[in-house]
PDB file of C-alpha atoms in Angstrom:
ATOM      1  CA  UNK A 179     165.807 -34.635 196.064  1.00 70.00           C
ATOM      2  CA  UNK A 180     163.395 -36.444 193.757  1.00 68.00           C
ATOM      3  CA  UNK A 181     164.816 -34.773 190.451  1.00 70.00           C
ATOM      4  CA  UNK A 182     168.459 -36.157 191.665  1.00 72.00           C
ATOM      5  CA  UNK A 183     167.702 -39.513 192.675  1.00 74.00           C
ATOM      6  CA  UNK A 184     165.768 -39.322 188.620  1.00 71.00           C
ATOM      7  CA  UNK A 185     168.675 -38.358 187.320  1.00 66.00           C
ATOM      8  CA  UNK A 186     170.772 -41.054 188.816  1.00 74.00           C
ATOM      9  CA  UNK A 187     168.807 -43.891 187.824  1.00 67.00           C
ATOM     10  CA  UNK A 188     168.491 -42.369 184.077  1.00 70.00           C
ATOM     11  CA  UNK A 189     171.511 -42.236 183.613  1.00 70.00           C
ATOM     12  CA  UNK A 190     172.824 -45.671 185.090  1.00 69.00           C
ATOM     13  CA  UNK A 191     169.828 -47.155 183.801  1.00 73.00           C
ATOM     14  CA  UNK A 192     168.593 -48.569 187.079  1.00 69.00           C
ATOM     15  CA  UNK A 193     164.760 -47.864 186.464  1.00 78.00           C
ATOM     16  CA  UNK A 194     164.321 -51.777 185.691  1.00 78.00           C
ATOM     17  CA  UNK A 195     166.507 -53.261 188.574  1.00 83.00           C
ATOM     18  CA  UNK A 196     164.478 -50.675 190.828  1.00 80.00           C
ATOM     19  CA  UNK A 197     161.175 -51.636 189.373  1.00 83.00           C
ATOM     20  CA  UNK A 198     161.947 -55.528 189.892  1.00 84.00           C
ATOM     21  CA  UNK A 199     162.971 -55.015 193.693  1.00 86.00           C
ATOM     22  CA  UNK A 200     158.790 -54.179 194.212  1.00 86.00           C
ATOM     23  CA  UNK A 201     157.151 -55.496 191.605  1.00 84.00           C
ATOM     24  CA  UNK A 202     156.026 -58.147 194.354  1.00 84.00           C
ATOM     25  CA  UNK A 203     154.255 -55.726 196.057  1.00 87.00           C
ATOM     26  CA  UNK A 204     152.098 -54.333 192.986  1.00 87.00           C
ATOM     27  CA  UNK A 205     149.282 -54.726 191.662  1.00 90.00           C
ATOM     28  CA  UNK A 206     149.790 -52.524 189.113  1.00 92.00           C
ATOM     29  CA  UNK A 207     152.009 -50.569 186.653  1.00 92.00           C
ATOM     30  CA  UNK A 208     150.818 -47.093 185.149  1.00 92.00           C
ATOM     31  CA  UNK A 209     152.071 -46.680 181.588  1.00 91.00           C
ATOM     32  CA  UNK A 210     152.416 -42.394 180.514  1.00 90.00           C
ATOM     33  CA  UNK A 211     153.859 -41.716 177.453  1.00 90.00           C
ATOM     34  CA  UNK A 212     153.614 -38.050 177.718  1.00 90.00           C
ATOM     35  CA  UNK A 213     157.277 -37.607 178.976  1.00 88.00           C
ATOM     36  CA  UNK A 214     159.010 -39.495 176.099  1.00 89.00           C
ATOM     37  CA  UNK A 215     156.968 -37.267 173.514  1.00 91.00           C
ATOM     38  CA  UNK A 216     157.957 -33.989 175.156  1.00 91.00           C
ATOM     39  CA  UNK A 217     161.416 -34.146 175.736  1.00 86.00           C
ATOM     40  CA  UNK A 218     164.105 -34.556 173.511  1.00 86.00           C
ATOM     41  CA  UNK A 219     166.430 -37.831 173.912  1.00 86.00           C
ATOM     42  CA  UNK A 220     170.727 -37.811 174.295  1.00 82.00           C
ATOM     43  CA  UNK A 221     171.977 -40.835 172.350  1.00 85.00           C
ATOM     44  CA  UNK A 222     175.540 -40.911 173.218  1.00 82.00           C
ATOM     45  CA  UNK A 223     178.286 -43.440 172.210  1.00 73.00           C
ATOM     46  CA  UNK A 224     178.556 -46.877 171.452  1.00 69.00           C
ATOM     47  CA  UNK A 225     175.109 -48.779 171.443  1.00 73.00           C
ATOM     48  CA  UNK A 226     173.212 -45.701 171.161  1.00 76.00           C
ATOM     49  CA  UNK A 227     172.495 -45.569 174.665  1.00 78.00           C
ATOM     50  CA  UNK A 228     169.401 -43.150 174.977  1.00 79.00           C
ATOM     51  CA  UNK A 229     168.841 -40.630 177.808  1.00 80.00           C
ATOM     52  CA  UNK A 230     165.634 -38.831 177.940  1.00 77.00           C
ATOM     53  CA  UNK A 231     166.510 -35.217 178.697  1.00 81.00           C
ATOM     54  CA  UNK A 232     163.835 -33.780 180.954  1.00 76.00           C
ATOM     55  CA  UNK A 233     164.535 -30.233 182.952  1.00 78.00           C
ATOM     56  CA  UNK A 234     165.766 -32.429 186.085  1.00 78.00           C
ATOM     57  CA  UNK A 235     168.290 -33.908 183.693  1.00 75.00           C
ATOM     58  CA  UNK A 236     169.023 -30.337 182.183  1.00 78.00           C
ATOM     59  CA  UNK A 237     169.229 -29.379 185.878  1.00 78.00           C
ATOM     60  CA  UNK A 238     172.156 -32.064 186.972  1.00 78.00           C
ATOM     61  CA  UNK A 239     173.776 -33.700 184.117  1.00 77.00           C
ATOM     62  CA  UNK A 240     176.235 -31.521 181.551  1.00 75.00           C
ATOM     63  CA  UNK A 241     177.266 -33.599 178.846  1.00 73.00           C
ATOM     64  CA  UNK A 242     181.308 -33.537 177.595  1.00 75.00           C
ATOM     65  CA  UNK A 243     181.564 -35.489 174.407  1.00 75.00           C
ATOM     66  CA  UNK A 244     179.381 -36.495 171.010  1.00 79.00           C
ATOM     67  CA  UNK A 245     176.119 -37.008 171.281  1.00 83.00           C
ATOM     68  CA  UNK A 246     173.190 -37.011 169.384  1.00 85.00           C
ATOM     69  CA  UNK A 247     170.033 -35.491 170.203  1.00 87.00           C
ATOM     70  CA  UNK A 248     166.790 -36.982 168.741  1.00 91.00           C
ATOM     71  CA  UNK A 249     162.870 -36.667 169.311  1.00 92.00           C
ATOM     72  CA  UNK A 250     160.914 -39.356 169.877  1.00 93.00           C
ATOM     73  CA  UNK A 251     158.897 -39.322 166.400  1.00 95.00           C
ATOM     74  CA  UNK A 252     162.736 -39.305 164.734  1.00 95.00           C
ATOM     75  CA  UNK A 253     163.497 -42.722 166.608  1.00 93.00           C
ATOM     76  CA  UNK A 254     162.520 -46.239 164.641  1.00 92.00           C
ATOM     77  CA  UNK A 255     159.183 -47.482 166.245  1.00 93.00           C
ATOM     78  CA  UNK A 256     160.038 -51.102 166.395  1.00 94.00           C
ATOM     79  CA  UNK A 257     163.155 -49.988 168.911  1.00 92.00           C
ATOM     80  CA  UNK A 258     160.192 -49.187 171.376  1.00 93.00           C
ATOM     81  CA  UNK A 259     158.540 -51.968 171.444  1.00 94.00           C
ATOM     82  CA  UNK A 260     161.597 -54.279 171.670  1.00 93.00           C
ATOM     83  CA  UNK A 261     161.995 -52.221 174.936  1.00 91.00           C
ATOM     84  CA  UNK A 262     158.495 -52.691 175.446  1.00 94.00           C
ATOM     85  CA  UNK A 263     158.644 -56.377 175.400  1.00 95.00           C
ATOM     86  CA  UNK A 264     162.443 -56.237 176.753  1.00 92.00           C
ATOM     87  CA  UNK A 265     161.430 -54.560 180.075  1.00 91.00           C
ATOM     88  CA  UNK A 266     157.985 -55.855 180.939  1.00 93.00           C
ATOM     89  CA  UNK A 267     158.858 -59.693 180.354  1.00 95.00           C
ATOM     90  CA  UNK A 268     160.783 -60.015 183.711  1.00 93.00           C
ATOM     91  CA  UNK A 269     158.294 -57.710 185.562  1.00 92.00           C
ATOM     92  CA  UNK A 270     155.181 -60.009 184.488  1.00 94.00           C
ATOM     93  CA  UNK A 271     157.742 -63.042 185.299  1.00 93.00           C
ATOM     94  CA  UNK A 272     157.774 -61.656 188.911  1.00 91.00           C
ATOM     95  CA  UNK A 273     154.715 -60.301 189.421  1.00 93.00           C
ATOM     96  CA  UNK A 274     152.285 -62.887 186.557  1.00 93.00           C
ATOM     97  CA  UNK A 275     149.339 -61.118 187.709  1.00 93.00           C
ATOM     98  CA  UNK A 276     150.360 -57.711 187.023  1.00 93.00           C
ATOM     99  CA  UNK A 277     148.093 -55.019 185.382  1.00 94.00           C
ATOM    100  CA  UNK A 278     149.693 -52.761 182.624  1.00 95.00           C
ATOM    101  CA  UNK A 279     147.430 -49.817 182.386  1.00 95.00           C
ATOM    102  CA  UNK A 280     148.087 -47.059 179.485  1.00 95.00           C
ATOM    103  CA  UNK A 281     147.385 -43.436 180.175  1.00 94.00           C
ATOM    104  CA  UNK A 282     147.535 -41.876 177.056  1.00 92.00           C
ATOM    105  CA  UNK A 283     145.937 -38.743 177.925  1.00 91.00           C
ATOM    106  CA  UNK A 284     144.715 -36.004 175.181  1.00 91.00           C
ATOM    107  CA  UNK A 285     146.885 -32.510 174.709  1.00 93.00           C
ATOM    108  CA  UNK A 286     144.175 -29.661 175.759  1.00 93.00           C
ATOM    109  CA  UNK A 287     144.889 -26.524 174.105  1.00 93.00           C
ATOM    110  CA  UNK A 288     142.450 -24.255 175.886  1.00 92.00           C
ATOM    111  CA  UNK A 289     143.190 -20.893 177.394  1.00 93.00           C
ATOM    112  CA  UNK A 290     146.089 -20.299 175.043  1.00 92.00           C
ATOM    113  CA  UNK A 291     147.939 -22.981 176.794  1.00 94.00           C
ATOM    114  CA  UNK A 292     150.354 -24.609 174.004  1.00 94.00           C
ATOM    115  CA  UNK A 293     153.357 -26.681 173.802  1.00 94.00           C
ATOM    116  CA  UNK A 294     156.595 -24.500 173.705  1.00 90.00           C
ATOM    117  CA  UNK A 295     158.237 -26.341 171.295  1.00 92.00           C
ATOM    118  CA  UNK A 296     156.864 -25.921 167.720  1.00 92.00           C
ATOM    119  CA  UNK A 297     158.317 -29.304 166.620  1.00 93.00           C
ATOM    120  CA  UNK A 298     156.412 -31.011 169.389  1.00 94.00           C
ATOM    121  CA  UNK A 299     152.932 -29.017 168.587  1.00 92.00           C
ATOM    122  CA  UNK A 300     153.308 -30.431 164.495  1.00 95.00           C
ATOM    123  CA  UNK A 301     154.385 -33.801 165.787  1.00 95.00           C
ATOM    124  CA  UNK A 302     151.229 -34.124 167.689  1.00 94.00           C
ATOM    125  CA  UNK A 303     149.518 -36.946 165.733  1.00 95.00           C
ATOM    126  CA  UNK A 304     152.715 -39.001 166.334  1.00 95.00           C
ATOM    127  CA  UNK A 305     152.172 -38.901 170.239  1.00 94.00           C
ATOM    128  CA  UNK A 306     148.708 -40.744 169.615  1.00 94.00           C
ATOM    129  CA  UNK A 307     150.234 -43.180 166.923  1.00 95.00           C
ATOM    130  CA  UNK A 308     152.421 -44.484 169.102  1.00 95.00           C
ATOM    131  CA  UNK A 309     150.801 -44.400 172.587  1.00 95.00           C
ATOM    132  CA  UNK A 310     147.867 -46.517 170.406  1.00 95.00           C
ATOM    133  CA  UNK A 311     150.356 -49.299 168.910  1.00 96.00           C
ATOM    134  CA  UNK A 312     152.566 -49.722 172.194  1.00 96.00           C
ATOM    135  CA  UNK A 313     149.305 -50.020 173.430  1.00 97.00           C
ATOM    136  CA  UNK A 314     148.318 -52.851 170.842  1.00 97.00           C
ATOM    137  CA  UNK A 315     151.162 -54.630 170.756  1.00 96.00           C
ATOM    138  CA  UNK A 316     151.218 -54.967 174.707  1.00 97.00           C
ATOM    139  CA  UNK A 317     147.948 -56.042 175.011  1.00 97.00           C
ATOM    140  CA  UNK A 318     148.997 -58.494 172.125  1.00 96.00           C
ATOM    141  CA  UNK A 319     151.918 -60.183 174.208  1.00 95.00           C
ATOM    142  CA  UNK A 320     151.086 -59.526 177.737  1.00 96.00           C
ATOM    143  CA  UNK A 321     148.043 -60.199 180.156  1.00 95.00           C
ATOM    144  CA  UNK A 322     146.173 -57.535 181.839  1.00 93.00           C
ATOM    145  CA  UNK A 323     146.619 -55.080 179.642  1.00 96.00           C
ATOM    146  CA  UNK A 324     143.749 -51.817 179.680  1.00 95.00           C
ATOM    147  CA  UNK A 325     143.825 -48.486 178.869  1.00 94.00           C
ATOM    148  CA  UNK A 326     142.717 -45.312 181.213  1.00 92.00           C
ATOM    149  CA  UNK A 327     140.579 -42.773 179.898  1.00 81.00           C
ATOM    150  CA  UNK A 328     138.059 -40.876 181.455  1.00 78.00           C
ATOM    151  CA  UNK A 329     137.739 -37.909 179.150  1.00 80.00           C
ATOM    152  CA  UNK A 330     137.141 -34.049 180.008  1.00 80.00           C
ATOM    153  CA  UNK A 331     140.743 -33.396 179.421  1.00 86.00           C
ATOM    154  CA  UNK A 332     141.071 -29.715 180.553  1.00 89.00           C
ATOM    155  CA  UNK A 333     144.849 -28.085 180.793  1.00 92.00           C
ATOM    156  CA  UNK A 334     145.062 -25.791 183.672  1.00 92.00           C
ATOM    157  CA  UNK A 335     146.431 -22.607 182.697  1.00 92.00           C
ATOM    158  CA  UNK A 336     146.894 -21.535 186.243  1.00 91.00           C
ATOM    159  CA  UNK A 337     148.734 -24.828 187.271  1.00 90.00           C
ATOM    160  CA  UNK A 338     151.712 -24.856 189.587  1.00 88.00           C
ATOM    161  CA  UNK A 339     153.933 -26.230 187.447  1.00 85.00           C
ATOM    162  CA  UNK A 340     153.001 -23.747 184.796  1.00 88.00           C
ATOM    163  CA  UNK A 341     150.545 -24.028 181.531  1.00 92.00           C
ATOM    164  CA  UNK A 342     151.272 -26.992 179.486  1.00 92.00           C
ATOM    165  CA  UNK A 343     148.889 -29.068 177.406  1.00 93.00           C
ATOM    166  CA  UNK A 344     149.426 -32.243 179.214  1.00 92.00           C
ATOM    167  CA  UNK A 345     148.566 -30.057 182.905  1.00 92.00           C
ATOM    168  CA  UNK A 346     145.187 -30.807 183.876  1.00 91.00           C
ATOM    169  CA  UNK A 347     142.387 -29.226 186.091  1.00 87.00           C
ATOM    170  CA  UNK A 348     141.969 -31.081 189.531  1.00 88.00           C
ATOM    171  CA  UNK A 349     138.488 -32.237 188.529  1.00 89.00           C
ATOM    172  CA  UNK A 350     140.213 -34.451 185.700  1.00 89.00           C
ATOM    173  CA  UNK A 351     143.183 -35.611 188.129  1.00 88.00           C
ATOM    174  CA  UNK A 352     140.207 -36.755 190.602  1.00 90.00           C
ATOM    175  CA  UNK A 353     138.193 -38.497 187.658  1.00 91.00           C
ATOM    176  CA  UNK A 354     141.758 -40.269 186.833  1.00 91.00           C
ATOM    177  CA  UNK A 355     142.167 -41.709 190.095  1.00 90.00           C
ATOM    178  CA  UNK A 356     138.572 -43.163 190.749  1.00 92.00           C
ATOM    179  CA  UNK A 357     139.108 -44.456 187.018  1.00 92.00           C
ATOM    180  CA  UNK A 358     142.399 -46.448 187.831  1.00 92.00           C
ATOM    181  CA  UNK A 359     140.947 -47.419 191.114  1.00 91.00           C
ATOM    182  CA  UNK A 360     138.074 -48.753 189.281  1.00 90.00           C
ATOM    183  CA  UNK A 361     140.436 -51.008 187.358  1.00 89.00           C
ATOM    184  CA  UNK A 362     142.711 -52.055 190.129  1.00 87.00           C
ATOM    185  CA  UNK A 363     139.574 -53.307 191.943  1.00 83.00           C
TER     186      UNK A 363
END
């Protein structure tokens, strides 16, 4: 189960060590900040260890004990991009030819489709803030560095996974993939 197996390496940290094992093998390395915005993060215990909690995480993982539970917007900026710079230094150290290519997609709010959390729909300007200066300060420090956008954002009030403002119509997902084909070229 792909929520599980999420789960697991959230919360033992093993995204990294996972993303080393095949960074040989890629060309490439898609960059989405949508996820981080949207849901809220756990910082538990000593070191302020941060867990994003996202409905698979809601799903598996009941929390005994203090935590903390913080937005993204409520969370220092420079933290980021230490982890920025923290986790893409030994991925560009095994793969130096690696493309890091930021989706920062636009919230559509057509159809009545809306975020269900009030505190995310007034924080909205902070999602662009900070998808646009991780984006800077990457390009900044690292090589092959671009950013995807290929415009018509449309959110899908019919989609499977139900209406949300970062679900888009097919004929945006298609332009998307031609787009980051383009660039892996």
């Amino acid at each position: 189960d792909w929520g599980l197996a999420m789960v697991g390496d959230e919360s033992a940290k093993r995204q990294q060590s996972r993303l080393l094992e095949v960074m040989g093998m890629c060309d490439a390395l898609i960059f989405d900040i949508v996820s981080a915005f949207v849901f809220p993060y756990l910082v538990v215990g000593p070191g302020d260890r941060m867990f994003l909690q996202s409905k698979e995480w809601e799903r598996y993982v009941i929390l005994r004990g203090n935590f903390e539970q913080k937005r993204l917007w409520e969370i220092p900026m420079h933290l980021s991009v230490a982890a920025l710079r923290e986790v893409m230094e030994p991925l560009y150290e095994r793969q130096p030819n690696l493309r890091l290519i930021f989706h920062l997609p636009r919230p559509c709010f057509n159809d009545g489709v809306t975020f269900e959390d009030p505190q995310v729909q007034t924080n909205e300007n902070y999602y662009h803030e900070y998808g646009e200066r991780l984006y800077r300060e990457a390009s900044r420090i690292f090589p092959g560095v671009s950013i995807v956008n290929c415009g018509g954002e449309r959110a899908d009030p019919l989609a499977y996974n139900g209406p949300f403002p970062f679900h888009y119509d097919e004929s945006y997902m298609d332009a998307l993939r031609k787009e980051i084909g383009r660039l892996v070229e």
